[in-house]
Amino acid sequence: MPLYENIPNFGFSPLGNSAESSLNNSQIAYVYVEKNQTIKITVKAWFVCCQAYIQAYYFDQEDKYVLQDVLKGGYRVSSTVDTPVDGLPITRKYKYIRDNGEYSINITRDPVFRENRTVGSLCIGSNDIMPPLLSNYNAITSSNIGRLFSFNPNIFYDTVEEVIEGKGKIVHYFNSNQDYWGNTLRGSSIISAPWTNSGWDNGKETKTVYKDNADITLKIIESNYVEDPARTFYLGAISRRKIYDPIATNGTGPYDDTWNDFANMDVVYYKNISRFTYLQSQKTTDYFNGNPIETKTEYFYTNPSHYQLNKQKITFPDASISETNYSYAHEKGNQLMINKNMVGIPIETNNTKTMGNNTKMLAKTEIIYPTVLPTTQTGNLVLPLSVNTYDVLNNNISTTEVTYNKYDSKGNIQQYTTKDGIPTSVVWGYNNTQPIAKVQGATYSQLVSLGLITAIVDASDQDAANPANEPALITALDNFRKNSGLSAYQISTYTYDPLIGVTSITPPSGIREVYIYDTANRLKEIRQDSKTGNLVKEFKYNYKN
């Protein structure tokens, strides 16, 4: 059974499954036992002509729980005040108590600044049957030993009451399961050793209760998180600390050059566990005049080949069911996307609604990706080729909503065609990072044949290098718009200050909007035609006090 030591002002710290004491230096250890539980205690003397003894104390009374304030490390929020631009301040106060009035604090790992350690030595020249000479000492540090390798915070609150002044309160319930300290394989425990991260659901909110000022429940949201054991993996590791230096001999005794199976070290084994955890279901209960109305949402991750959501199912109060199914590269058999690790992109989405025994398809959408490379549209990139929608009455009939005709080498869309057959071309500038012109009705090859692209692209690259060149870019874009070869098309043009934002947008009407920023690069004004034109919209940023 695991033993513990009681460190004054800090609490209990694990010792392992055994405790040792040196000559005239007793060791006090504690063990947790249940009522009527039988335990066995073994005492062993390590030295000749020495006696070992033990005194055992136990409590023969029922457990008593007493609430008392104890200082622990860390801060917690007492209250917050939100002050909107218009309206009264909203004050929220937080109480860390359970429904029965008890404090909701959970100490998963006490701060430790002192540790009892064992050191030893072997006499050089001694024969190989002599045990090492051991002694204990207390090591004191200025920083929390246990905090150094903590996977999770050391303090959790399983219940937090959020009181909103004048607007009722929200009670939050959280999971609080601590990690597990490592197993001591040799010697004593090591306080600074990492723990096995068993508390995977720490801090996950399992229930949220909304109440009004009269403490009447308005809504309850219950969340259920689960772990998929089939997708749980771990890596074992050890933390070690040397007690004494062994002596290499040619003997066959217990302390010879085999090092007695690492008896000269404290060794603790722990695990780093990788898990797949997810929200399995969520139930929302709304109360209208005291009558509960339930809505349940379930989430399904059914394909072991990936970790994406396959289905979402919503059951409404009228017993109708809405389902959304998602298919990815694995479900669609797109090996090219699988090889590129593009397994998290929903390729097909299918929405249905069920009432009783009748199921109706509401919508079905599929994004077509290439299955081999290269392609004429995307080159050597895996990018969408088209978007298809399906007839809700006959899901075998599909319509191509948009076709992506051409991309550049960086994956920017250069031409797409909508289902009405009208192409739209996009010219990218600023070193292929921003769209600077959009032409509805013309193909990209038409723009190339007119020889209009190079001038505006070069001007945008110069603007990217020096913002003072923006007027020259605007002139180039205006000449682009006025070209007689584009007179039949709808044209929009754009300029930017890279890393700040768009500086002008000129729609097909030709009425330009100019965007002006302040010294903090926040949008300040939108004006018509120029920086001194008519004010269209103004933005002000104010800070209280």
Short mmCIF file of N, CA, C and O in Angstrom, two decimals, residues 36 61 75 77 103-104 115 126-127 288 290 295 298 328 336 374 393 419 451-452 479 524 537:
data_model
loop_
_atom_site.label_atom_id
_atom_site.label_comp_id
_atom_site.label_asym_id
_atom_site.label_seq_id
_atom_site.Cartn_x
_atom_site.Cartn_y
_atom_site.Cartn_z
N ASN A 36 -12.42 -1.48 8.92
CA ASN A 36 -12.38 -2.94 9.00
C ASN A 36 -11.43 -3.57 7.99
O ASN A 36 -11.49 -4.77 7.75
N GLN A 61 -12.62 5.84 15.40
CA GLN A 61 -13.84 6.63 15.36
C GLN A 61 -14.23 6.89 13.89
O GLN A 61 -13.42 6.73 12.99
N TYR A 75 -4.17 32.32 -7.30
CA TYR A 75 -5.23 33.32 -7.19
C TYR A 75 -6.52 32.78 -7.77
O TYR A 75 -6.51 31.86 -8.58
N VAL A 77 -10.51 34.44 -9.19
CA VAL A 77 -11.21 35.68 -9.50
C VAL A 77 -12.33 35.90 -8.49
O VAL A 77 -13.12 34.99 -8.22
N TYR A 103 -16.87 24.24 0.50
CA TYR A 103 -15.96 24.83 -0.47
C TYR A 103 -15.73 23.84 -1.62
O TYR A 103 -15.60 22.64 -1.41
N SER A 104 -15.65 24.36 -2.83
CA SER A 104 -15.54 23.48 -3.99
C SER A 104 -14.10 23.27 -4.45
O SER A 104 -13.87 22.76 -5.53
N GLU A 115 11.73 18.20 1.17
CA GLU A 115 11.68 16.79 0.81
C GLU A 115 12.69 16.02 1.65
O GLU A 115 13.84 16.45 1.82
N SER A 126 35.97 -2.40 0.79
CA SER A 126 35.15 -3.30 1.59
C SER A 126 34.76 -4.51 0.75
O SER A 126 34.77 -4.48 -0.46
N ASN A 127 34.44 -5.59 1.43
CA ASN A 127 34.03 -6.77 0.66
C ASN A 127 32.62 -6.56 0.13
O ASN A 127 31.89 -5.68 0.56
N PHE A 288 -40.06 26.48 -19.11
CA PHE A 288 -41.06 27.48 -19.41
C PHE A 288 -42.22 27.28 -18.43
O PHE A 288 -42.91 26.26 -18.47
N GLY A 290 -41.97 26.50 -15.45
CA GLY A 290 -41.67 25.32 -14.66
C GLY A 290 -41.70 24.02 -15.42
O GLY A 290 -41.36 22.97 -14.87
N THR A 295 -33.71 19.34 -25.34
CA THR A 295 -33.09 19.18 -26.65
C THR A 295 -31.76 18.48 -26.44
O THR A 295 -30.95 18.93 -25.63
N GLU A 298 -26.06 14.85 -30.02
CA GLU A 298 -25.09 13.77 -29.91
C GLU A 298 -24.05 13.91 -31.01
O GLU A 298 -24.36 14.34 -32.13
N TYR A 328 -15.20 12.51 -45.25
CA TYR A 328 -13.88 13.06 -45.47
C TYR A 328 -13.14 12.19 -46.51
O TYR A 328 -13.74 11.34 -47.15
N LEU A 336 -5.30 10.36 -52.71
CA LEU A 336 -4.38 11.49 -52.87
C LEU A 336 -4.45 12.41 -51.66
O LEU A 336 -3.41 12.83 -51.12
N PRO A 374 -0.68 15.93 -61.97
CA PRO A 374 -1.25 17.29 -61.95
C PRO A 374 -2.60 17.33 -62.66
O PRO A 374 -2.99 16.40 -63.37
N LEU A 393 -35.15 15.96 -53.63
CA LEU A 393 -36.12 14.91 -53.94
C LEU A 393 -35.48 13.70 -54.58
O LEU A 393 -36.01 12.59 -54.50
N LYS A 419 -22.85 28.65 -61.68
CA LYS A 419 -23.72 27.73 -62.41
C LYS A 419 -24.46 28.41 -63.57
O LYS A 419 -24.96 27.73 -64.47
N GLY A 451 -3.10 41.82 -72.46
CA GLY A 451 -1.85 42.37 -71.94
C GLY A 451 -2.05 43.38 -70.83
O GLY A 451 -1.27 44.34 -70.71
N LEU A 452 -3.08 43.16 -69.99
CA LEU A 452 -3.43 44.15 -68.96
C LEU A 452 -2.95 43.79 -67.56
O LEU A 452 -3.01 44.63 -66.66
N ASN A 479 -6.60 52.84 -65.19
CA ASN A 479 -6.37 52.56 -66.61
C ASN A 479 -6.85 51.17 -66.98
O ASN A 479 -7.36 50.94 -68.09
N LYS A 524 -10.02 54.04 -38.99
CA LYS A 524 -10.45 55.32 -38.42
C LYS A 524 -11.62 55.92 -39.20
O LYS A 524 -12.61 56.37 -38.61
N LYS A 537 -18.10 56.98 -43.15
CA LYS A 537 -18.25 56.34 -41.84
C LYS A 537 -17.03 56.67 -41.00
O LYS A 537 -15.91 56.78 -41.52
#
